[in-house]
Amino acid sequence: MVEIKTGSSVDAIREAGRVVAQALTAVREAAGVGVGLRELDEAAREVLRAAGGGRYLALPELSPGVGARPLSRRHLHLHQ
């Protein structure tokens, strides 16, 4: 089944794409020799927070000494 998106849905999806692109750009600019995953994670989080992402996503923290790990559905908490 194909779900037809409304104009406002398309606008929201477009804005989310812009924010993700900005987060990826921030990570790419922060990346370099000797830069840890925590610094890259924080670069992305800053962009998401600035865009108001904190209202909708509870971003998982990195575990000390473990580094980044793949996100599972239980890590993402969407708030209505």
PDB file of C-alpha atoms in Angstrom:
ATOM      1  CA  MET A   1       0.000   0.000   0.000  1.00  0.00           C
ATOM      2  CA  VAL A   2       1.277   3.453  -0.899  1.00  0.00           C
ATOM      3  CA  GLU A   3       0.656   6.199   1.622  1.00  0.00           C
ATOM      4  CA  ILE A   4      -0.045   9.585   0.063  1.00  0.00           C
ATOM      5  CA  LYS A   5       1.782  12.333   1.968  1.00  0.00           C
ATOM      6  CA  THR A   6       0.182  15.685   2.646  1.00  0.00           C
ATOM      7  CA  GLY A   7       1.988  18.903   1.836  1.00  0.00           C
ATOM      8  CA  SER A   8       2.773  19.464   5.511  1.00  0.00           C
ATOM      9  CA  SER A   9       4.148  15.918   5.819  1.00  0.00           C
ATOM     10  CA  VAL A  10       6.407  16.466   2.832  1.00  0.00           C
ATOM     11  CA  ASP A  11       7.600  19.769   4.338  1.00  0.00           C
ATOM     12  CA  ALA A  12       8.384  18.056   7.663  1.00  0.00           C
ATOM     13  CA  ILE A  13      10.282  15.266   5.892  1.00  0.00           C
ATOM     14  CA  ARG A  14      12.212  17.837   3.852  1.00  0.00           C
ATOM     15  CA  GLU A  15      13.169  19.777   7.004  1.00  0.00           C
ATOM     16  CA  ALA A  16      14.270  16.578   8.754  1.00  0.00           C
ATOM     17  CA  GLY A  17      16.472  15.808   5.747  1.00  0.00           C
ATOM     18  CA  ARG A  18      18.038  19.267   5.993  1.00  0.00           C
ATOM     19  CA  VAL A  19      18.829  18.756   9.675  1.00  0.00           C
ATOM     20  CA  VAL A  20      20.375  15.344   9.014  1.00  0.00           C
ATOM     21  CA  ALA A  21      22.475  16.846   6.209  1.00  0.00           C
ATOM     22  CA  GLN A  22      23.668  19.579   8.595  1.00  0.00           C
ATOM     23  CA  ALA A  23      24.542  16.971  11.249  1.00  0.00           C
ATOM     24  CA  LEU A  24      26.513  14.910   8.727  1.00  0.00           C
ATOM     25  CA  THR A  25      28.355  18.028   7.558  1.00  0.00           C
ATOM     26  CA  ALA A  26      29.239  18.895  11.164  1.00  0.00           C
ATOM     27  CA  VAL A  27      30.579  15.375  11.737  1.00  0.00           C
ATOM     28  CA  ARG A  28      32.581  15.450   8.503  1.00  0.00           C
ATOM     29  CA  GLU A  29      34.098  18.821   9.453  1.00  0.00           C
ATOM     30  CA  ALA A  30      34.959  17.595  12.955  1.00  0.00           C
ATOM     31  CA  ALA A  31      36.489  14.334  11.734  1.00  0.00           C
ATOM     32  CA  GLY A  32      40.220  13.994  11.617  1.00  0.00           C
ATOM     33  CA  VAL A  33      43.178  12.051  12.897  1.00  0.00           C
ATOM     34  CA  GLY A  34      42.920  11.688  16.660  1.00  0.00           C
ATOM     35  CA  VAL A  35      39.273  12.784  16.896  1.00  0.00           C
ATOM     36  CA  GLY A  36      37.275  10.306  18.951  1.00  0.00           C
ATOM     37  CA  LEU A  37      33.781   9.015  18.426  1.00  0.00           C
ATOM     38  CA  ARG A  38      32.545  11.041  21.387  1.00  0.00           C
ATOM     39  CA  GLU A  39      33.613  14.291  19.695  1.00  0.00           C
ATOM     40  CA  LEU A  40      31.916  13.254  16.457  1.00  0.00           C
ATOM     41  CA  ASP A  41      28.803  12.233  18.369  1.00  0.00           C
ATOM     42  CA  GLU A  42      28.728  15.600  20.141  1.00  0.00           C
ATOM     43  CA  ALA A  43      29.101  17.488  16.846  1.00  0.00           C
ATOM     44  CA  ALA A  44      25.978  15.746  15.530  1.00  0.00           C
ATOM     45  CA  ARG A  45      24.082  16.211  18.798  1.00  0.00           C
ATOM     46  CA  GLU A  46      24.749  19.952  18.800  1.00  0.00           C
ATOM     47  CA  VAL A  47      23.104  20.273  15.389  1.00  0.00           C
ATOM     48  CA  LEU A  48      20.139  18.128  16.454  1.00  0.00           C
ATOM     49  CA  ARG A  49      19.664  20.106  19.671  1.00  0.00           C
ATOM     50  CA  ALA A  50      19.897  23.432  17.823  1.00  0.00           C
ATOM     51  CA  ALA A  51      17.184  22.214  15.456  1.00  0.00           C
ATOM     52  CA  GLY A  52      14.922  21.329  18.378  1.00  0.00           C
ATOM     53  CA  GLY A  53      15.511  17.591  18.103  1.00  0.00           C
ATOM     54  CA  GLY A  54      15.632  17.206  21.859  1.00  0.00           C
ATOM     55  CA  ARG A  55      11.880  17.726  21.990  1.00  0.00           C
ATOM     56  CA  TYR A  56      11.291  14.617  19.888  1.00  0.00           C
ATOM     57  CA  LEU A  57      14.262  12.319  20.414  1.00  0.00           C
ATOM     58  CA  ALA A  58      15.861  11.021  23.559  1.00  0.00           C
ATOM     59  CA  LEU A  59      19.352  10.600  22.159  1.00  0.00           C
ATOM     60  CA  PRO A  60      21.227   7.580  23.551  1.00  0.00           C
ATOM     61  CA  GLU A  61      24.524   8.244  25.291  1.00  0.00           C
ATOM     62  CA  LEU A  62      27.707   6.426  24.399  1.00  0.00           C
ATOM     63  CA  SER A  63      28.860   3.906  26.986  1.00  0.00           C
ATOM     64  CA  PRO A  64      32.205   4.798  28.560  1.00  0.00           C
ATOM     65  CA  GLY A  65      35.035   2.846  26.994  1.00  0.00           C
ATOM     66  CA  VAL A  66      32.787   1.102  24.507  1.00  0.00           C
ATOM     67  CA  GLY A  67      32.449   3.696  21.760  1.00  0.00           C
ATOM     68  CA  ALA A  68      29.511   3.942  19.397  1.00  0.00           C
ATOM     69  CA  ARG A  69      27.315   0.961  18.838  1.00  0.00           C
ATOM     70  CA  PRO A  70      24.446   0.456  16.407  1.00  0.00           C
ATOM     71  CA  LEU A  71      21.117   1.868  17.503  1.00  0.00           C
ATOM     72  CA  SER A  72      18.230  -0.485  18.031  1.00  0.00           C
ATOM     73  CA  ARG A  73      14.568   0.453  18.168  1.00  0.00           C
ATOM     74  CA  ARG A  74      14.700   0.525  21.980  1.00  0.00           C
ATOM     75  CA  HIS A  75      17.309   3.314  21.832  1.00  0.00           C
ATOM     76  CA  LEU A  76      15.056   5.718  19.940  1.00  0.00           C
ATOM     77  CA  HIS A  77      12.199   7.171  21.945  1.00  0.00           C
ATOM     78  CA  LEU A  78       9.811   9.224  19.864  1.00  0.00           C
ATOM     79  CA  HIS A  79       7.752  11.643  21.899  1.00  0.00           C
ATOM     80  CA  GLN A  80       4.362  12.732  20.640  1.00  0.00           C
TER      81      GLN A  80
END
